[in-house]
XYZ file of N, CA, C and O in Angstrom:
564
model
N 0.928 -1.224 0.154
C 0.202 -0.036 -0.023
C 0.680 1.349 0.109
O 0.416 2.096 -0.347
N 1.930 1.144 0.623
C 2.855 2.661 0.521
C 3.282 3.033 -0.743
O 3.317 4.128 -1.179
N 3.143 1.903 -1.723
C 3.752 2.256 -3.123
C 2.577 3.203 -4.002
O 2.771 4.242 -4.619
N 1.310 2.753 -3.586
C 0.298 3.630 -4.058
C 0.324 5.008 -3.678
O -0.114 6.067 -4.112
N 0.459 5.065 -2.264
C 0.058 6.556 -1.786
C 1.221 7.360 -2.115
O 1.125 8.567 -2.041
N 2.707 6.870 -2.265
C 3.653 7.812 -2.758
C 3.503 8.338 -4.420
O 3.915 9.424 -4.617
N 2.847 7.422 -5.229
C 2.954 7.873 -6.631
C 1.527 8.565 -6.865
O 1.393 9.013 -7.762
N 0.380 8.242 -5.949
C -0.939 9.123 -6.197
C -0.725 10.635 -6.259
O -1.230 10.819 -7.250
N 0.074 11.275 -5.858
C 0.233 12.877 -5.944
C 0.773 12.989 -7.307
O 0.405 14.161 -8.138
N 1.681 12.355 -7.460
C 2.519 12.443 -8.690
C 1.448 12.357 -10.201
O 1.668 12.880 -11.039
N 0.805 10.888 -10.136
C -0.301 10.776 -11.004
C -1.288 11.777 -11.046
O -1.527 12.083 -12.355
N -1.862 12.107 -10.026
C -2.791 13.516 -10.211
C -2.157 14.766 -10.809
O -2.718 15.227 -11.614
N -0.946 14.932 -10.427
C -0.254 16.244 -10.972
C -0.147 15.884 -12.657
O -0.409 16.777 -13.260
N 0.344 14.930 -12.985
C 0.682 14.500 -14.434
C -0.811 14.499 -15.408
O -0.565 15.196 -16.446
N -1.720 14.049 -14.859
C -2.810 14.065 -15.355
C -3.477 15.565 -15.671
O -4.232 15.650 -16.491
N -3.292 16.296 -14.570
C -3.778 17.690 -14.534
C -2.920 18.441 -15.760
O -3.522 19.153 -16.602
N -1.613 18.019 -15.612
C -0.838 18.778 -16.629
C -1.182 18.390 -18.036
O -1.605 19.377 -19.027
N -1.304 17.099 -18.333
C -1.869 16.733 -19.703
C -3.060 17.315 -20.139
O -3.491 17.793 -21.288
N -4.135 17.639 -19.209
C -5.602 18.098 -19.440
C -5.220 19.436 -19.832
O -5.848 19.903 -20.548
N -4.617 20.333 -19.077
C -4.301 21.350 -19.370
C -3.778 21.834 -20.753
O -3.890 22.855 -21.408
N -2.765 20.970 -20.768
C -2.146 21.138 -22.161
C -2.968 20.982 -23.217
O -2.781 21.607 -24.435
N -4.031 19.849 -23.080
C -4.649 19.408 -24.220
C -5.769 20.606 -24.570
O -6.146 21.035 -25.805
N -6.266 21.215 -23.507
C -7.051 22.497 -23.572
C -6.183 23.747 -24.333
O -7.206 24.494 -25.143
N -5.271 23.805 -24.029
C -4.226 24.828 -24.318
C -4.306 24.692 -25.980
O -4.350 25.399 -27.039
N -3.734 23.451 -26.191
C -3.659 22.967 -27.784
C -5.196 23.431 -28.520
O -4.827 23.716 -29.585
N -6.211 22.763 -27.757
C -7.406 23.067 -28.650
C -7.708 24.529 -28.905
O -8.277 25.061 -29.861
N -7.214 25.430 -27.811
C -7.774 26.875 -27.732
C -6.957 27.444 -28.704
O -7.223 28.232 -29.640
N -5.459 27.232 -29.122
C -4.919 27.515 -29.724
C -5.117 27.186 -31.405
O -5.074 27.896 -32.470
N -5.533 26.193 -31.665
C -6.388 25.867 -32.978
C -7.536 26.458 -33.141
O -7.757 26.752 -34.359
N -8.459 26.948 -32.263
C -9.415 27.731 -32.481
C -9.220 29.022 -32.750
O -9.725 29.672 -33.500
N -8.040 29.258 -32.776
C -7.745 30.975 -33.132
C -6.893 30.933 -34.129
O -6.467 32.095 -34.818
N -7.104 29.911 -34.856
C -6.174 29.737 -36.410
C -6.994 30.342 -37.662
O -6.519 30.451 -38.648
N -7.965 30.943 -37.262
C -9.039 31.183 -38.487
C -8.279 32.585 -38.794
O -7.938 33.425 -38.123
N -8.725 33.069 -40.338
C -8.368 34.403 -40.773
C -9.325 35.061 -40.605
O -10.451 35.074 -40.760
N -8.927 36.542 -39.905
C -9.781 37.507 -39.657
C -9.456 38.957 -40.649
O -9.642 39.846 -40.561
N -8.768 38.506 -41.872
C -8.231 39.107 -42.920
C -9.625 39.943 -43.631
O -10.118 39.016 -44.485
N -9.724 41.023 -43.485
C -11.371 41.397 -44.491
C -11.115 41.530 -45.955
O -12.008 41.512 -46.442
N -9.629 41.616 -46.376
C -9.438 41.436 -47.761
C -9.967 40.234 -48.470
O -10.140 39.944 -49.676
N -10.013 39.247 -47.517
C -9.973 37.581 -48.254
C -11.582 37.070 -47.836
O -12.294 37.382 -46.518
N -12.337 36.707 -48.873
C -13.574 36.114 -48.572
C -13.274 34.766 -49.175
O -12.852 34.518 -50.333
N -13.770 33.683 -48.182
C -13.838 32.375 -48.580
C -15.232 31.654 -48.655
O -16.132 31.912 -47.640
N -15.514 30.855 -49.854
C -16.607 30.082 -50.021
C -16.131 28.784 -50.185
O -15.979 28.715 -51.263
N -16.277 27.857 -49.915
C -16.017 26.503 -49.780
C -14.813 26.314 -50.255
O -14.609 25.548 -51.566
N -13.716 26.674 -49.972
C -12.089 26.363 -50.334
C -12.127 27.344 -51.698
O -10.652 27.525 -51.731
N -12.799 28.136 -52.046
C -12.497 29.469 -52.822
C -12.020 30.511 -52.178
O -13.075 30.789 -51.448
N -10.979 31.397 -52.376
C -10.583 32.309 -51.761
C -10.613 33.564 -52.857
O -10.105 33.504 -54.240
N -10.973 34.625 -52.619
C -11.055 36.025 -53.406
C -10.154 37.176 -52.567
O -10.525 37.128 -51.488
N -9.284 37.633 -53.635
C -8.549 38.845 -53.124
C -8.701 39.606 -53.937
O -8.565 39.889 -54.904
N -8.635 41.130 -53.362
C -8.745 42.444 -54.000
C -7.474 42.852 -54.812
O -6.642 42.946 -53.988
N -7.349 42.954 -55.959
C -6.140 43.495 -56.800
C -6.289 44.799 -57.147
O -7.270 45.112 -57.782
N -5.593 45.696 -56.969
C -5.492 47.054 -57.954
C -4.003 47.133 -58.635
O -3.103 46.773 -57.627
N -4.099 47.771 -59.657
C -2.688 47.651 -60.360
C -2.912 48.266 -61.743
O -4.124 48.930 -62.081
N -1.766 48.407 -62.649
C -1.932 48.972 -63.788
C -1.350 47.973 -64.858
O -0.883 46.797 -64.311
N -2.105 47.891 -66.026
C -2.210 46.360 -67.127
C -0.837 47.165 -67.796
O -0.639 48.164 -68.446
N -0.002 45.897 -67.995
C 1.129 46.131 -68.565
C 0.751 45.856 -70.103
O 1.149 46.311 -71.024
N 0.334 44.682 -70.250
C -0.002 44.197 -71.725
C -1.197 43.212 -71.565
O -1.542 42.675 -70.478
N -2.067 43.267 -72.831
C -3.035 42.260 -72.550
C -2.843 41.109 -73.537
O -2.537 41.704 -74.781
N -2.897 40.024 -73.395
C -2.541 38.743 -74.392
C -3.969 38.127 -74.582
O -3.878 36.886 -74.048
N -4.685 38.716 -75.744
C -6.029 37.656 -75.700
C -5.645 36.257 -76.231
O -6.570 35.193 -75.925
N -4.750 35.751 -77.058
C -4.197 34.594 -77.271
C -4.132 33.677 -76.259
O -4.378 32.458 -76.425
N -3.730 34.291 -75.308
C -3.199 33.293 -73.946
C -4.479 33.773 -73.019
O -4.407 32.902 -72.064
N -5.413 34.426 -73.216
C -6.325 34.611 -72.363
C -5.906 34.953 -70.949
O -5.948 34.582 -69.768
N -4.914 36.082 -71.105
C -4.132 36.262 -69.881
C -3.821 38.108 -69.954
O -3.664 38.407 -70.969
N -3.783 38.469 -68.792
C -3.512 40.208 -68.891
C -2.268 40.137 -67.846
O -2.201 39.555 -66.697
N -1.193 41.061 -68.180
C -0.079 41.303 -67.324
C -0.413 42.411 -66.602
O -0.690 43.507 -67.167
N -0.401 42.500 -65.227
C -0.608 43.359 -64.287
C 0.421 43.774 -63.197
O 1.138 42.931 -62.767
N 0.734 45.152 -63.308
C 1.654 45.645 -62.324
C 0.700 45.989 -61.197
O 0.198 47.188 -60.981
N 0.779 45.197 -60.076
C -0.094 45.050 -58.868
C 0.336 45.537 -57.688
O 1.765 45.288 -57.458
N -0.269 46.159 -56.898
C 0.312 46.699 -55.292
C 0.221 45.462 -54.687
O -0.047 44.178 -55.045
N 0.468 45.501 -53.210
C 0.195 44.344 -52.564
C -0.947 44.220 -52.563
O -2.134 44.854 -52.534
N -1.177 42.541 -52.325
C -2.679 42.068 -52.130
C -2.594 41.119 -50.588
O -1.809 40.084 -50.318
N -3.214 42.073 -49.942
C -3.340 41.718 -48.355
C -3.342 40.193 -48.013
O -4.812 39.889 -48.670
N -2.732 39.564 -47.502
C -3.087 38.142 -47.246
C -2.633 37.312 -48.225
O -3.111 35.995 -48.199
N -2.437 37.676 -49.501
C -1.847 36.799 -50.485
C -0.665 36.951 -51.196
O 0.243 35.792 -51.001
N -0.375 38.047 -51.647
C 1.244 38.200 -52.217
C 1.586 39.746 -51.988
O 0.956 40.685 -52.092
N 3.095 39.827 -52.281
C 3.569 41.389 -52.271
C 3.424 41.947 -53.659
O 2.904 41.201 -54.333
N 3.589 43.137 -53.491
C 3.549 43.875 -54.933
C 4.791 43.397 -56.385
O 5.544 42.917 -55.409
N 3.885 43.000 -57.167
C 4.870 42.283 -58.141
C 3.692 42.427 -59.588
O 2.953 42.758 -59.775
N 4.742 42.399 -60.552
C 4.273 42.291 -62.072
C 3.961 40.763 -62.417
O 5.381 40.147 -62.449
N 2.946 40.572 -62.604
C 2.690 39.023 -63.211
C 1.489 38.919 -64.210
O 0.575 39.827 -64.275
N 1.514 37.891 -64.692
C 0.415 37.563 -65.772
C -0.660 36.717 -65.009
O -0.296 35.825 -64.086
N -1.952 37.263 -65.120
C -3.126 36.610 -64.359
C -3.997 35.654 -65.544
O -4.451 36.702 -66.629
N -4.437 34.615 -65.449
C -5.236 34.298 -66.466
C -6.667 34.969 -66.153
O -7.040 35.219 -65.090
N -7.246 34.860 -67.251
C -8.752 35.324 -67.179
C -9.647 34.432 -68.046
O -9.433 34.047 -69.002
N -10.459 33.786 -67.409
C -11.348 32.876 -67.822
C -12.383 33.395 -68.936
O -12.933 32.605 -69.832
N -12.645 34.255 -68.432
C -13.877 35.108 -69.531
C -13.323 35.941 -70.261
O -12.865 37.194 -69.762
N -13.033 35.571 -71.681
C -12.319 36.354 -72.725
C -12.811 37.760 -72.770
O -12.185 38.652 -73.286
N -14.369 37.959 -72.586
C -14.824 39.290 -72.856
C -14.229 40.417 -71.691
O -14.368 41.347 -72.084
N -13.812 39.828 -70.680
C -13.239 40.855 -69.821
C -11.769 41.518 -70.205
O -11.493 42.568 -70.071
N -11.250 40.813 -71.232
C -9.923 41.354 -71.818
C -10.444 42.384 -73.147
O -9.514 43.398 -72.976
N -11.408 42.542 -73.428
C -11.791 43.495 -74.695
C -11.670 44.881 -74.263
O -11.203 45.656 -74.727
N -12.259 45.195 -73.012
C -12.154 46.852 -72.930
C -10.803 47.162 -72.176
O -10.587 48.318 -71.925
N -9.815 46.342 -72.153
C -8.381 46.615 -71.419
C -7.489 46.951 -72.478
O -7.381 46.386 -73.583
N -6.632 48.086 -72.169
C -5.404 48.276 -72.872
C -3.950 48.622 -71.809
O -4.367 49.157 -70.562
N -2.897 48.560 -72.416
C -1.780 48.867 -71.663
C -1.882 50.364 -71.043
O -2.336 51.177 -71.691
N -1.471 50.404 -69.493
C -1.552 51.399 -68.790
C -2.877 51.757 -68.231
O -3.098 52.730 -67.672
N -3.856 50.879 -68.415
C -5.189 51.299 -67.680
C -4.873 50.833 -66.393
O -4.193 49.910 -65.934
N -5.528 51.578 -65.305
C -5.459 51.259 -63.938
C -6.816 50.476 -63.617
O -7.791 50.881 -64.119
N -6.734 49.346 -63.099
C -7.644 48.380 -62.816
C -7.713 47.912 -61.192
O -7.104 47.949 -60.749
N -9.072 47.401 -61.104
C -9.275 46.556 -59.764
C -9.886 45.539 -60.518
O -10.654 45.197 -61.477
N -9.610 44.095 -59.666
C -10.095 42.761 -59.805
C -10.095 42.211 -58.821
O -9.569 42.433 -57.773
N -10.922 40.825 -58.891
C -10.750 40.020 -57.823
C -9.616 38.896 -58.235
O -10.136 38.315 -59.321
N -8.864 38.379 -57.311
C -7.982 37.310 -57.570
C -8.880 35.883 -57.347
O -8.701 36.494 -55.556
N -8.987 35.074 -57.792
C -9.896 33.967 -57.297
C -8.998 32.945 -57.431
O -8.021 32.717 -58.276
N -8.651 32.195 -56.034
C -7.818 31.141 -56.034
C -8.770 29.992 -55.372
O -9.276 30.037 -54.220
N -8.474 28.691 -55.878
C -9.279 27.742 -55.673
C -8.289 26.409 -56.217
O -8.025 25.914 -56.909
N -7.647 25.853 -54.860
C -6.496 25.302 -55.117
C -5.217 25.653 -55.678
O -4.831 26.785 -55.253
N -4.932 25.239 -56.880
C -3.948 25.521 -57.638
C -4.450 26.356 -58.986
O -3.687 26.858 -59.640
N -5.659 26.433 -59.237
C -6.129 27.212 -59.970
C -6.351 28.741 -59.417
O -6.814 29.351 -58.568
N -5.772 29.894 -60.343
C -5.973 31.217 -60.120
C -6.258 31.952 -61.232
O -5.690 31.810 -62.088
N -7.177 32.851 -60.999
C -7.495 33.767 -62.211
C -8.344 34.967 -61.756
O -8.289 35.037 -60.770
N -8.413 36.185 -62.611
C -9.228 37.115 -62.409
C -10.358 37.289 -62.547
O -10.920 36.632 -63.662
N -11.488 38.023 -62.025
C -12.854 37.881 -62.397
C -13.180 39.569 -61.621
O -12.417 40.111 -61.076
N -14.333 39.828 -62.102
C -14.821 40.985 -62.163
C -13.533 42.366 -62.074
O -13.341 43.328 -61.204
N -12.887 42.273 -63.501
C -12.102 43.416 -63.698
C -12.669 44.442 -64.152
O -13.892 44.727 -64.905
N -12.259 45.957 -63.485
C -13.118 46.965 -63.455
C -11.834 47.989 -64.064
O -10.802 48.155 -63.210
N -12.001 48.816 -65.217
C -11.121 49.944 -65.377
C -11.562 51.028 -64.716
O -12.662 51.581 -64.751
N -10.506 51.420 -63.773
C -10.824 52.637 -62.898
C -10.259 53.960 -63.595
O -10.886 54.752 -63.630
N -9.365 53.867 -64.392
C -8.985 55.069 -65.294
C -8.301 54.568 -66.593
O -7.080 53.607 -66.366
N -8.804 55.081 -67.613
C -8.198 54.668 -68.614
C -6.817 55.181 -69.191
O -6.582 56.514 -68.782
N -6.038 54.473 -69.788
C -4.712 55.393 -70.187
C -5.227 56.571 -71.149
O -5.791 56.410 -71.920
N -4.101 57.171 -71.017
C -4.314 58.652 -71.725
C -3.717 58.135 -72.918
O -2.390 57.878 -73.357
N -4.686 58.074 -74.094
C -4.085 57.869 -75.415
C -3.318 59.025 -76.458
O -2.562 58.863 -77.117
N -3.889 60.038 -75.891
C -3.105 61.230 -76.597
C -2.089 62.161 -75.842
O -2.235 63.115 -75.058
N -0.950 61.283 -75.409
C 0.282 61.836 -74.918
C 0.877 63.024 -75.515
O 1.340 62.649 -76.365
N 1.549 63.876 -74.838
C 2.295 64.895 -75.595
C 3.459 64.292 -75.793
O 4.248 63.393 -75.244
N 4.310 64.745 -76.936
C 5.573 64.337 -77.498
C 6.474 64.424 -76.440
O 6.116 65.738 -75.886
N 7.360 63.587 -76.029
C 8.589 63.988 -75.040
C 9.223 65.349 -75.901
O 9.604 65.337 -76.901
N 10.047 66.150 -74.832
C 10.728 67.196 -75.258
C 11.976 66.570 -75.850
O 12.597 65.543 -75.504
N 12.444 67.175 -76.927
C 13.490 66.891 -77.739
C 13.311 65.843 -78.533
O 14.311 65.374 -79.522
N 12.169 65.779 -79.059
C 11.987 64.539 -80.086
C 11.660 65.197 -81.499
O 11.314 64.370 -82.250
N 11.619 66.451 -81.628
C 11.834 67.025 -83.035
C 10.342 67.396 -83.483
O 10.021 67.533 -84.538
N 9.395 66.958 -82.719
C 7.984 67.044 -83.180
C 7.156 68.397 -82.370
O 6.382 67.936 -82.081
N 7.954 69.028 -81.767
C 7.240 70.008 -80.965
C 6.149 71.046 -81.435
O 6.438 71.006 -82.837
N 5.182 71.456 -80.879
C 4.311 72.412 -81.700
C 4.581 73.800 -81.837
O 4.261 74.508 -82.669
N 5.813 74.043 -80.885
C 6.217 75.568 -81.285
C 7.526 75.096 -82.631
O 8.202 74.252 -82.503
N 7.483 76.493 -82.953
C 8.802 76.502 -84.139
C 9.916 76.738 -83.489
O 10.039 77.370 -82.321
N 10.975 76.204 -84.008
C 12.248 76.456 -83.202
C 12.790 77.855 -83.459
O 12.454 78.529 -84.410
N 13.782 78.298 -82.536
C 13.859 79.614 -82.398
C 14.906 80.034 -83.850
O 15.607 79.133 -84.383
N 14.445 81.245 -84.304
C 15.238 81.598 -85.527
C 16.650 82.174 -85.230
O 17.144 82.427 -84.153
N 17.640 81.901 -86.254
C 18.910 82.281 -85.895
C 19.037 83.902 -86.449
O 18.774 84.359 -87.414
């Protein structure tokens, strides 16, 4: 009987430690959800807000290359090509347009949806200084 009385406090202590550790572990897992307002998740599909400048449009590849700012919760600012599943979304785009869009991520599949041109590229840019096509005549000698 002395054997049981010596180890009883130790056994109670170990059970308490294991129980507390288990609850702490479960509480830690409970806090692992994303509270990022930029990310919307629906059944494995995630959406992120993109804002950037169109570098080029590649209709044959159904892709647009965008110089985008940071996409919070997804990636840092970078220039990259984004697939577009609906080819009609590419028609109004041209280089230098400022756009917003949703980056849709579903597993390994990533593409743009809801592309909106915020500011069209200025098509009538003034000629650069010194290119010989200025609107004023050169000074006479």
